[in-house]
Amino acid sequence: MNIKTVKKNLFFDTKLGDFTDEVVSYQVTQEGSNIVLSVPLNPDNTDYQAIQEWVAEGNKIEDAD
Amino acid sequence: MTKAAELAKMGEVLTNSQIGGRRNILINGAMNVAQRATSSTGISTSGYYTVDRFQLFMGNTDGRVTASQVADVHDGFANALKLECTTADTSIASSEFFGVQTKIEGQDVQQFKKGSSDAESITVSFYVKGNASATFAVELFDNDNSRQASQLFSVTTSWTRVTKTFTPDTTGAFDDNNESSLVLAFWLHGGSNFTSGTLSSTFVSSNNVNRAAGISSFLDSTDRTFFITGIQLEVGSVATPFEHRSFGEELLLCQRYYYSIVFQTNNKYVGHGSYYNTSQLFWFKDLPTTMRTAPTLEIAAGTNYYTAYRTSNADGVNTFNISTATPDGVMFQNTTEASVGSEGAGAIIYTANDAASIALKAEL
């Protein structure tokens, strides 16, 4: 995974009929690719682990739109 | 011994020896399943490109390769993984590396009893050939305890079955979980960081310089090719005949790690769901098998790559993201192009572009 950007996806609460502040996945764009990843916040997921390493290198996850 | 006792003894032997039960711990060793693609060119970084479960590891080199699933019938095998060097790198920097590997969950390697006084031998067997003679290394790497063992093997221009047995390792047990515990790697190129030491054919604490000492370089010429298939990893000191499985069974095993819903296909049904309101489109996918962990959605995104059909109308959709993911099912959502949808309407999701692809990934 050659990460270009990472953005938060928020949880849509069907009871409230609106988004909450809870992050449900990360939207990842990649350099030179139109393949977009939607990565669940699960520590066993190796893409999630790669995002944590990317953040540890000083990169920043963008807030949801 | 009575007849009943003899039969019981025979059953015990069959059950506990290499004869009985599933022998090959690896998945897709015959290279029959390639959900992602059958060929990928210009490869320069690590990743899964063609055949399932086999990852190329590659870094810090100017060399480039093409990976393909090829039909090459021999010894009962129909397919192989073929690697071609398309850009050579003869000035090998210390940190360069390239090879093929497959990773195995800890819960699937407990039968080796590694780290105990009755640890078992591990035998690896595989069929290889190349464009010319070469020497490469096969490595077992214990991720849980940072221990490794490597052995050299020879490649010729003809298919050859290589068998290598690794002696039992009584140090360091594999974790019993769904994470990567054992990595089987074929080293095809390495800089001095990986080749300047001494190869250890028995398990020792990992030291990078020892991992691939003595190998040739696959990236030394654009003439280089490397073919491999029939890879088997099993308990014991004997390489038994390759355990062939049906395509359907192998595919299902692969889908624990990668599930291609659609790959570069237009006008294909992929699922159905509903509009929660005028801006929220959801659809759900049950998975064919329990995946290793909650999967990543891998989707080709582009203008109107997908269509949501509803109430005598259709909405173009660029992409989806994950609303909820579990190892058994995934809820997809779109909140940007669904605004023209009717609240409460059912939706049937189709692809609408030749490049449309949707997959779920839970690789190790």
Tab-separated table of C-alpha atoms in Angstrom:
chain	number	residue	atom	x	y	z
A	1	MET	CA	0.000	0.000	0.000
A	2	ASN	CA	1.483	3.305	-1.160
A	3	ILE	CA	-0.553	5.755	0.916
A	4	LYS	CA	-1.331	9.201	-0.518
A	5	THR	CA	-4.085	10.420	1.814
A	6	VAL	CA	-6.123	9.021	4.700
A	7	LYS	CA	-9.492	10.467	5.662
A	8	LYS	CA	-11.966	9.529	8.396
A	9	ASN	CA	-15.358	8.019	7.574
A	10	LEU	CA	-17.979	8.677	10.217
A	11	PHE	CA	-20.687	6.359	11.494
A	12	PHE	CA	-24.192	7.077	10.226
A	13	ASP	CA	-26.630	6.427	13.050
A	14	THR	CA	-29.906	5.293	11.560
A	15	LYS	CA	-31.748	6.070	14.801
A	16	LEU	CA	-30.534	9.651	14.758
A	17	GLY	CA	-30.718	9.874	10.994
A	18	ASP	CA	-27.359	11.623	10.985
A	19	PHE	CA	-23.636	11.103	11.231
A	20	THR	CA	-22.069	10.807	14.645
A	21	ASP	CA	-18.498	11.621	15.624
A	22	GLU	CA	-17.630	7.928	15.694
A	23	VAL	CA	-15.053	6.966	13.067
A	24	VAL	CA	-15.975	3.656	11.387
A	25	SER	CA	-13.277	3.393	8.740
A	26	TYR	CA	-10.436	5.210	7.042
A	27	GLN	CA	-10.632	6.161	3.377
A	28	VAL	CA	-7.201	5.685	1.799
A	29	THR	CA	-6.122	6.999	-1.595
A	30	GLN	CA	-2.941	5.612	-3.097
A	31	GLU	CA	-0.214	7.153	-5.231
A	32	GLY	CA	-0.714	6.428	-8.922
A	33	SER	CA	-3.839	4.334	-8.466
A	34	ASN	CA	-7.603	4.794	-8.644
A	35	ILE	CA	-8.040	1.930	-6.187
A	36	VAL	CA	-9.439	3.441	-3.004
A	37	LEU	CA	-9.304	1.545	0.267
A	38	SER	CA	-11.849	1.704	3.034
A	39	VAL	CA	-10.120	0.315	6.089
A	40	PRO	CA	-11.988	-0.752	9.238
A	41	LEU	CA	-10.545	0.273	12.590
A	42	ASN	CA	-9.457	-3.204	13.525
A	43	PRO	CA	-5.957	-3.776	14.916
A	44	ASP	CA	-5.732	-7.201	13.232
A	45	ASN	CA	-6.241	-5.625	9.811
A	46	THR	CA	-2.820	-5.204	8.192
A	47	ASP	CA	-3.937	-2.090	6.270
A	48	TYR	CA	-4.985	-0.527	9.584
A	49	GLN	CA	-1.533	-1.441	10.930
A	50	ALA	CA	0.082	0.205	7.876
A	51	ILE	CA	-1.921	3.384	8.514
A	52	GLN	CA	-0.708	3.460	12.109
A	53	GLU	CA	2.890	3.184	10.853
A	54	TRP	CA	2.193	5.961	8.316
A	55	VAL	CA	0.883	8.170	11.120
A	56	ALA	CA	3.885	7.310	13.284
A	57	GLU	CA	6.081	8.632	10.474
A	58	GLY	CA	4.478	12.036	11.004
A	59	ASN	CA	1.591	11.926	8.537
A	60	LYS	CA	-1.887	13.143	9.443
A	61	ILE	CA	-5.333	11.618	9.018
A	62	GLU	CA	-7.789	14.121	7.552
A	63	ASP	CA	-11.140	14.792	9.171
A	64	ALA	CA	-14.298	13.660	7.410
A	65	ASP	CA	-15.932	16.067	4.952
B	1	MET	CA	-3.208	-58.819	19.073
B	2	THR	CA	-6.870	-59.165	18.251
B	3	LYS	CA	-8.273	-58.129	14.899
B	4	ALA	CA	-10.011	-55.172	16.544
B	5	ALA	CA	-6.789	-54.083	18.212
B	6	GLU	CA	-4.921	-54.347	14.893
B	7	LEU	CA	-7.511	-52.171	13.170
B	8	ALA	CA	-7.375	-49.638	15.984
B	9	LYS	CA	-3.592	-49.519	15.690
B	10	MET	CA	-3.788	-48.993	11.933
B	11	GLY	CA	-6.231	-46.159	12.458
B	12	GLU	CA	-3.891	-44.559	14.956
B	13	VAL	CA	-0.983	-44.772	12.539
B	14	LEU	CA	-2.995	-43.266	9.717
B	15	THR	CA	-4.240	-40.447	11.892
B	16	ASN	CA	-0.944	-39.510	13.484
B	17	SER	CA	1.429	-40.001	10.592
B	18	GLN	CA	1.977	-37.957	7.458
B	19	ILE	CA	-0.274	-40.328	5.550
B	20	GLY	CA	-3.565	-39.292	7.069
B	21	GLY	CA	-5.460	-36.023	7.111
B	22	ARG	CA	-4.614	-32.795	5.382
B	23	ARG	CA	-0.880	-32.643	4.799
B	24	ASN	CA	-0.276	-29.375	2.970
B	25	ILE	CA	-0.542	-26.447	5.345
B	26	LEU	CA	-0.194	-23.940	2.498
B	27	ILE	CA	-3.074	-22.538	0.479
B	28	ASN	CA	-2.965	-22.296	-3.325
B	29	GLY	CA	0.349	-24.108	-3.581
B	30	ALA	CA	-0.579	-25.226	-7.104
B	31	MET	CA	-1.120	-21.591	-8.145
B	32	ASN	CA	-4.598	-22.326	-9.495
B	33	VAL	CA	-6.384	-19.344	-7.922
B	34	ALA	CA	-5.662	-15.805	-9.120
B	35	GLN	CA	-8.526	-13.558	-8.068
B	36	ARG	CA	-6.678	-10.254	-8.536
B	37	ALA	CA	-5.245	-10.686	-12.016
B	38	THR	CA	-3.365	-13.229	-14.096
B	39	SER	CA	-0.550	-10.840	-14.949
B	40	SER	CA	0.954	-7.670	-13.523
B	41	THR	CA	3.801	-5.656	-15.068
B	42	GLY	CA	6.317	-3.099	-13.856
B	43	ILE	CA	6.331	-4.367	-10.279
B	44	SER	CA	8.685	-2.435	-8.002
B	45	THR	CA	7.160	-2.706	-4.539
B	46	SER	CA	5.906	-5.416	-2.225
B	47	GLY	CA	2.354	-6.608	-2.681
B	48	TYR	CA	-0.085	-9.260	-3.846
B	49	TYR	CA	-0.320	-9.050	-7.628
B	50	THR	CA	-1.522	-12.283	-9.212
B	51	VAL	CA	-1.883	-15.727	-7.605
B	52	ASP	CA	-3.642	-15.714	-4.255
B	53	ARG	CA	-1.732	-16.055	-0.986
B	54	PHE	CA	1.676	-15.433	-2.588
B	55	GLN	CA	3.098	-11.985	-2.012
B	56	LEU	CA	6.095	-10.460	-3.707
B	57	PHE	CA	8.445	-8.742	-1.273
B	58	MET	CA	10.529	-6.098	-2.991
B	59	GLY	CA	12.311	-2.921	-2.053
B	60	ASN	CA	15.143	-0.458	-2.663
B	61	THR	CA	15.950	-1.798	-6.125
B	62	ASP	CA	15.764	-0.296	-9.613
B	63	GLY	CA	14.876	-3.729	-10.933
B	64	ARG	CA	11.365	-4.340	-12.255
B	65	VAL	CA	9.491	-7.588	-12.720
B	66	THR	CA	6.396	-9.013	-14.320
B	67	ALA	CA	4.425	-11.613	-12.375
B	68	SER	CA	2.001	-13.972	-14.109
B	69	GLN	CA	-0.095	-17.019	-13.502
B	70	VAL	CA	0.875	-19.212	-16.446
B	71	ALA	CA	-0.406	-22.505	-17.792
B	72	ASP	CA	2.566	-24.878	-17.772
B	73	VAL	CA	1.516	-28.490	-17.586
B	74	HIS	CA	3.907	-30.923	-15.874
B	75	ASP	CA	3.853	-33.476	-13.051
B	76	GLY	CA	0.087	-33.089	-12.661
B	77	PHE	CA	0.165	-29.304	-12.345
B	78	ALA	CA	-1.700	-26.993	-14.698
B	79	ASN	CA	-0.454	-23.628	-13.457
B	80	ALA	CA	2.608	-21.897	-12.095
B	81	LEU	CA	3.703	-18.486	-10.896
B	82	LYS	CA	6.109	-17.010	-13.426
B	83	LEU	CA	8.400	-14.085	-12.637
B	84	GLU	CA	10.264	-12.214	-15.361
B	85	CYS	CA	12.931	-9.607	-14.845
B	86	THR	CA	12.003	-6.720	-17.139
B	87	THR	CA	14.503	-4.167	-15.817
B	88	ALA	CA	17.814	-5.449	-14.507
B	89	ASP	CA	19.675	-4.100	-11.484
B	90	THR	CA	23.296	-5.170	-11.501
B	91	SER	CA	24.490	-2.543	-9.053
B	92	ILE	CA	23.136	-4.120	-5.903
B	93	ALA	CA	22.775	-1.738	-2.977
B	94	SER	CA	23.025	-3.219	0.502
B	95	SER	CA	19.338	-2.826	1.332
B	96	GLU	CA	17.861	-4.362	-1.820
B	97	PHE	CA	15.569	-7.357	-1.563
B	98	PHE	CA	13.204	-9.333	-3.751
B	99	GLY	CA	11.385	-12.622	-3.473
B	100	VAL	CA	8.095	-14.467	-3.050
B	101	GLN	CA	6.506	-15.328	0.264
B	102	THR	CA	3.375	-16.703	1.855
B	103	LYS	CA	2.289	-16.095	5.420
B	104	ILE	CA	0.487	-18.541	7.693
B	105	GLU	CA	-1.712	-17.884	10.695
B	106	GLY	CA	-0.430	-19.044	14.075
B	107	GLN	CA	-3.510	-21.153	14.676
B	108	ASP	CA	-2.707	-23.128	11.518
B	109	VAL	CA	0.839	-24.132	12.494
B	110	GLN	CA	0.319	-25.465	16.002
B	111	GLN	CA	0.881	-29.025	14.752
B	112	PHE	CA	4.608	-28.291	14.438
B	113	LYS	CA	4.704	-28.124	18.262
B	114	LYS	CA	7.430	-25.541	17.849
B	115	GLY	CA	9.044	-24.396	21.059
B	116	SER	CA	8.372	-27.670	22.844
B	117	SER	CA	10.572	-30.669	23.571
B	118	ASP	CA	8.597	-32.739	21.064
B	119	ALA	CA	8.769	-30.191	18.254
B	120	GLU	CA	8.372	-31.633	14.742
B	121	SER	CA	10.513	-31.325	11.650
B	122	ILE	CA	9.148	-29.069	8.913
B	123	THR	CA	9.437	-30.160	5.295
B	124	VAL	CA	9.012	-27.832	2.332
B	125	SER	CA	8.737	-29.106	-1.224
B	126	PHE	CA	8.161	-27.263	-4.490
B	127	TYR	CA	8.730	-27.430	-8.234
B	128	VAL	CA	10.942	-24.785	-9.870
B	129	LYS	CA	12.624	-23.939	-13.144
B	130	GLY	CA	14.227	-20.880	-14.720
B	131	ASN	CA	15.909	-19.570	-17.824
B	132	ALA	CA	19.318	-20.709	-16.597
B	133	SER	CA	21.009	-22.252	-13.612
B	134	ALA	CA	20.718	-20.240	-10.417
B	135	THR	CA	20.844	-20.668	-6.675
B	136	PHE	CA	18.189	-19.181	-4.434
B	137	ALA	CA	17.170	-19.602	-0.786
B	138	VAL	CA	14.035	-20.916	0.877
B	139	GLU	CA	13.455	-19.497	4.324
B	140	LEU	CA	11.168	-20.236	7.240
B	141	PHE	CA	10.688	-17.153	9.383
B	142	ASP	CA	9.069	-17.360	12.811
B	143	ASN	CA	7.388	-13.973	13.254
B	144	ASP	CA	6.418	-14.625	16.857
B	145	ASN	CA	9.948	-15.237	18.087
B	146	SER	CA	12.082	-13.585	15.371
B	147	ARG	CA	13.782	-16.831	14.471
B	148	GLN	CA	14.620	-18.089	11.018
B	149	ALA	CA	16.232	-20.879	9.048
B	150	SER	CA	17.235	-20.886	5.379
B	151	GLN	CA	18.449	-23.427	2.844
B	152	LEU	CA	19.779	-22.948	-0.665
B	153	PHE	CA	18.207	-24.639	-3.669
B	154	SER	CA	19.171	-24.909	-7.309
B	155	VAL	CA	17.151	-23.919	-10.336
B	156	THR	CA	17.756	-25.352	-13.792
B	157	THR	CA	15.974	-24.982	-17.111
B	158	SER	CA	13.839	-28.061	-16.392
B	159	TRP	CA	11.137	-28.544	-13.785
B	160	THR	CA	12.710	-30.020	-10.648
B	161	ARG	CA	11.086	-30.923	-7.377
B	162	VAL	CA	13.064	-29.485	-4.488
B	163	THR	CA	12.588	-30.892	-0.989
B	164	LYS	CA	14.053	-29.308	2.110
B	165	THR	CA	13.589	-30.473	5.683
B	166	PHE	CA	14.149	-28.156	8.624
B	167	THR	CA	15.029	-29.788	11.924
B	168	PRO	CA	12.679	-29.302	14.889
B	169	ASP	CA	12.971	-26.015	16.757
B	170	THR	CA	12.457	-26.436	20.491
B	171	THR	CA	12.729	-22.692	21.088
B	172	GLY	CA	9.815	-20.290	20.722
B	173	ALA	CA	6.232	-21.471	20.332
B	174	PHE	CA	3.948	-20.106	17.644
B	175	ASP	CA	1.139	-17.930	18.974
B	176	ASP	CA	-2.256	-19.597	18.656
B	177	ASN	CA	-4.083	-16.773	16.895
B	178	ASN	CA	-5.078	-15.311	13.523
B	179	GLU	CA	-1.908	-13.308	12.991
B	180	SER	CA	1.123	-14.102	10.864
B	181	SER	CA	3.302	-16.610	12.711
B	182	LEU	CA	5.201	-18.453	10.001
B	183	VAL	CA	6.437	-17.022	6.721
B	184	LEU	CA	7.700	-19.235	3.925
B	185	ALA	CA	9.908	-17.085	1.712
B	186	PHE	CA	11.828	-17.675	-1.486
B	187	TRP	CA	14.721	-15.202	-1.666
B	188	LEU	CA	15.614	-14.344	-5.253
B	189	HIS	CA	17.702	-11.212	-4.807
B	190	GLY	CA	19.325	-9.479	-1.875
B	191	GLY	CA	21.905	-6.848	-1.007
B	192	SER	CA	24.617	-7.330	1.558
B	193	ASN	CA	22.203	-6.539	4.390
B	194	PHE	CA	20.679	-9.959	3.664
B	195	THR	CA	23.523	-11.921	2.100
B	196	SER	CA	26.792	-11.017	3.806
B	197	GLY	CA	26.480	-13.477	6.682
B	198	THR	CA	26.321	-17.250	6.939
B	199	LEU	CA	23.241	-19.229	6.075
B	200	SER	CA	21.761	-21.221	8.952
B	201	SER	CA	19.762	-24.263	7.969
B	202	THR	CA	18.533	-24.672	11.538
B	203	PHE	CA	16.369	-22.168	13.391
B	204	VAL	CA	18.376	-19.398	15.044
B	205	SER	CA	17.622	-15.901	16.270
B	206	SER	CA	17.090	-13.784	13.208
B	207	ASN	CA	19.983	-11.806	11.857
B	208	ASN	CA	19.216	-10.229	8.491
B	209	VAL	CA	22.696	-10.771	7.046
B	210	ASN	CA	22.267	-14.546	7.279
B	211	ARG	CA	18.880	-14.832	5.629
B	212	ALA	CA	19.881	-15.215	1.988
B	213	ALA	CA	23.646	-15.712	2.017
B	214	GLY	CA	24.893	-17.444	-1.105
B	215	ILE	CA	22.058	-16.702	-3.525
B	216	SER	CA	22.238	-15.599	-7.152
B	217	SER	CA	20.506	-12.431	-8.267
B	218	PHE	CA	17.248	-12.805	-10.168
B	219	LEU	CA	17.545	-9.159	-11.214
B	220	ASP	CA	20.943	-9.510	-12.886
B	221	SER	CA	19.549	-9.781	-16.403
B	222	THR	CA	16.340	-9.235	-18.337
B	223	ASP	CA	16.750	-12.829	-19.525
B	224	ARG	CA	15.865	-14.068	-16.044
B	225	THR	CA	12.723	-16.063	-15.453
B	226	PHE	CA	11.628	-18.042	-12.407
B	227	PHE	CA	8.748	-20.498	-12.331
B	228	ILE	CA	7.364	-22.084	-9.169
B	229	THR	CA	4.397	-24.291	-8.310
B	230	GLY	CA	3.431	-27.324	-6.245
B	231	ILE	CA	4.555	-25.763	-2.985
B	232	GLN	CA	3.865	-27.886	0.068
B	233	LEU	CA	4.658	-27.312	3.737
B	234	GLU	CA	4.092	-30.249	6.025
B	235	VAL	CA	4.853	-31.824	9.358
B	236	GLY	CA	7.645	-34.358	9.469
B	237	SER	CA	10.900	-35.106	7.711
B	238	VAL	CA	9.471	-36.613	4.527
B	239	ALA	CA	8.148	-34.735	1.518
B	240	THR	CA	4.987	-36.589	0.624
B	241	PRO	CA	3.346	-36.234	-2.820
B	242	PHE	CA	1.721	-32.849	-3.401
B	243	GLU	CA	-1.783	-32.717	-1.986
B	244	HIS	CA	-4.062	-31.575	-4.800
B	245	ARG	CA	-7.357	-29.988	-3.857
B	246	SER	CA	-10.371	-29.061	-5.944
B	247	PHE	CA	-10.469	-25.531	-7.346
B	248	GLY	CA	-13.590	-24.745	-5.343
B	249	GLU	CA	-12.021	-25.829	-2.089
B	250	GLU	CA	-8.830	-23.890	-2.762
B	251	LEU	CA	-10.798	-20.784	-3.766
B	252	LEU	CA	-12.752	-20.873	-0.534
B	253	LEU	CA	-9.526	-21.151	1.467
B	254	CYS	CA	-8.131	-18.155	-0.430
B	255	GLN	CA	-11.279	-16.142	0.240
B	256	ARG	CA	-10.497	-16.085	3.934
B	257	TYR	CA	-7.815	-13.549	2.933
B	258	TYR	CA	-9.094	-11.975	-0.274
B	259	TYR	CA	-12.540	-11.986	-1.858
B	260	SER	CA	-13.006	-10.498	-5.292
B	261	ILE	CA	-16.642	-9.483	-5.705
B	262	VAL	CA	-16.061	-8.163	-9.212
B	263	PHE	CA	-12.868	-7.554	-11.190
B	264	GLN	CA	-12.790	-5.129	-14.089
B	265	THR	CA	-16.190	-6.099	-15.422
B	266	ASN	CA	-19.013	-3.901	-16.660
B	267	ASN	CA	-22.727	-4.483	-16.124
B	268	LYS	CA	-22.352	-7.089	-13.411
B	269	TYR	CA	-24.660	-7.387	-10.434
B	270	VAL	CA	-22.744	-7.015	-7.198
B	271	GLY	CA	-25.392	-6.632	-4.491
B	272	HIS	CA	-28.578	-5.014	-3.355
B	273	GLY	CA	-29.615	-2.630	-0.619
B	274	SER	CA	-31.779	0.381	0.004
B	275	TYR	CA	-31.842	4.129	0.376
B	276	TYR	CA	-32.111	5.040	4.032
B	277	ASN	CA	-32.957	8.601	3.045
B	278	THR	CA	-32.296	10.847	0.084
B	279	SER	CA	-28.563	10.907	0.723
B	280	GLN	CA	-27.750	7.523	2.224
B	281	LEU	CA	-27.433	4.402	0.112
B	282	PHE	CA	-26.531	1.178	1.895
B	283	TRP	CA	-26.002	-2.364	0.663
B	284	PHE	CA	-24.801	-5.492	2.378
B	285	LYS	CA	-22.676	-8.442	1.363
B	286	ASP	CA	-22.548	-11.779	3.139
B	287	LEU	CA	-19.120	-13.310	2.661
B	288	PRO	CA	-18.540	-16.816	1.267
B	289	THR	CA	-16.378	-17.745	4.237
B	290	THR	CA	-15.307	-16.154	7.489
B	291	MET	CA	-12.429	-13.851	6.691
B	292	ARG	CA	-9.333	-13.662	8.846
B	293	THR	CA	-10.376	-10.311	10.281
B	294	ALA	CA	-12.675	-7.414	9.425
B	295	PRO	CA	-11.657	-6.780	5.810
B	296	THR	CA	-10.522	-3.719	3.924
B	297	LEU	CA	-12.694	-2.656	0.993
B	298	GLU	CA	-10.603	-2.302	-2.174
B	299	ILE	CA	-12.611	-0.468	-4.816
B	300	ALA	CA	-11.840	1.073	-8.201
B	301	ALA	CA	-13.281	4.581	-7.983
B	302	GLY	CA	-14.327	6.732	-10.933
B	303	THR	CA	-17.218	8.778	-12.258
B	304	ASN	CA	-20.317	6.586	-12.468
B	305	TYR	CA	-18.325	3.353	-12.177
B	306	TYR	CA	-21.383	1.851	-10.452
B	307	THR	CA	-25.138	2.160	-10.872
B	308	ALA	CA	-27.845	1.908	-8.236
B	309	TYR	CA	-31.127	0.925	-9.879
B	310	ARG	CA	-34.261	1.977	-7.958
B	311	THR	CA	-37.920	2.720	-8.608
B	312	SER	CA	-37.752	2.919	-12.404
B	313	ASN	CA	-34.628	5.040	-12.208
B	314	ALA	CA	-30.889	4.712	-11.829
B	315	ASP	CA	-28.217	6.689	-9.988
B	316	GLY	CA	-24.611	6.823	-11.048
B	317	VAL	CA	-22.290	6.123	-8.127
B	318	ASN	CA	-18.536	6.771	-8.074
B	319	THR	CA	-17.495	4.663	-5.100
B	320	PHE	CA	-18.511	3.110	-1.800
B	321	ASN	CA	-16.920	2.922	1.590
B	322	ILE	CA	-17.318	0.632	4.559
B	323	SER	CA	-20.073	1.403	7.017
B	324	THR	CA	-19.635	-1.773	9.038
B	325	ALA	CA	-17.218	-4.634	8.520
B	326	THR	CA	-17.039	-7.958	10.296
B	327	PRO	CA	-15.244	-11.132	9.193
B	328	ASP	CA	-18.631	-12.494	8.035
B	329	GLY	CA	-20.254	-9.553	6.294
B	330	VAL	CA	-19.800	-5.996	5.150
B	331	MET	CA	-22.165	-3.037	4.942
B	332	PHE	CA	-21.261	-0.598	2.164
B	333	GLN	CA	-22.437	2.991	2.016
B	334	ASN	CA	-22.451	5.915	-0.336
B	335	THR	CA	-23.248	9.365	0.944
B	336	THR	CA	-22.122	11.574	-1.907
B	337	GLU	CA	-23.831	10.537	-5.136
B	338	ALA	CA	-27.006	9.075	-3.659
B	339	SER	CA	-28.765	12.371	-3.172
B	340	VAL	CA	-31.253	11.799	-5.956
B	341	GLY	CA	-32.376	8.502	-4.518
B	342	SER	CA	-35.825	8.034	-3.050
B	343	GLU	CA	-36.009	7.459	0.656
B	344	GLY	CA	-36.848	3.856	1.403
B	345	ALA	CA	-36.404	2.669	-2.171
B	346	GLY	CA	-34.735	-0.630	-2.816
B	347	ALA	CA	-31.497	-0.520	-4.762
B	348	ILE	CA	-29.817	-3.048	-7.033
B	349	ILE	CA	-26.120	-2.353	-7.470
B	350	TYR	CA	-24.403	-3.047	-10.800
B	351	THR	CA	-21.030	-2.141	-12.198
B	352	ALA	CA	-21.131	0.435	-14.990
B	353	ASN	CA	-17.556	0.597	-16.233
B	354	ASP	CA	-15.057	-1.919	-17.607
B	355	ALA	CA	-12.606	-0.912	-14.874
B	356	ALA	CA	-15.049	-1.390	-11.995
B	357	SER	CA	-13.635	-3.652	-9.301
B	358	ILE	CA	-14.661	-4.416	-5.736
B	359	ALA	CA	-12.749	-6.707	-3.391
B	360	LEU	CA	-12.373	-7.356	0.303
B	361	LYS	CA	-8.959	-7.963	1.792
B	362	ALA	CA	-7.858	-9.483	5.092
B	363	GLU	CA	-4.347	-10.552	4.146
B	364	LEU	CA	-1.680	-11.292	6.702
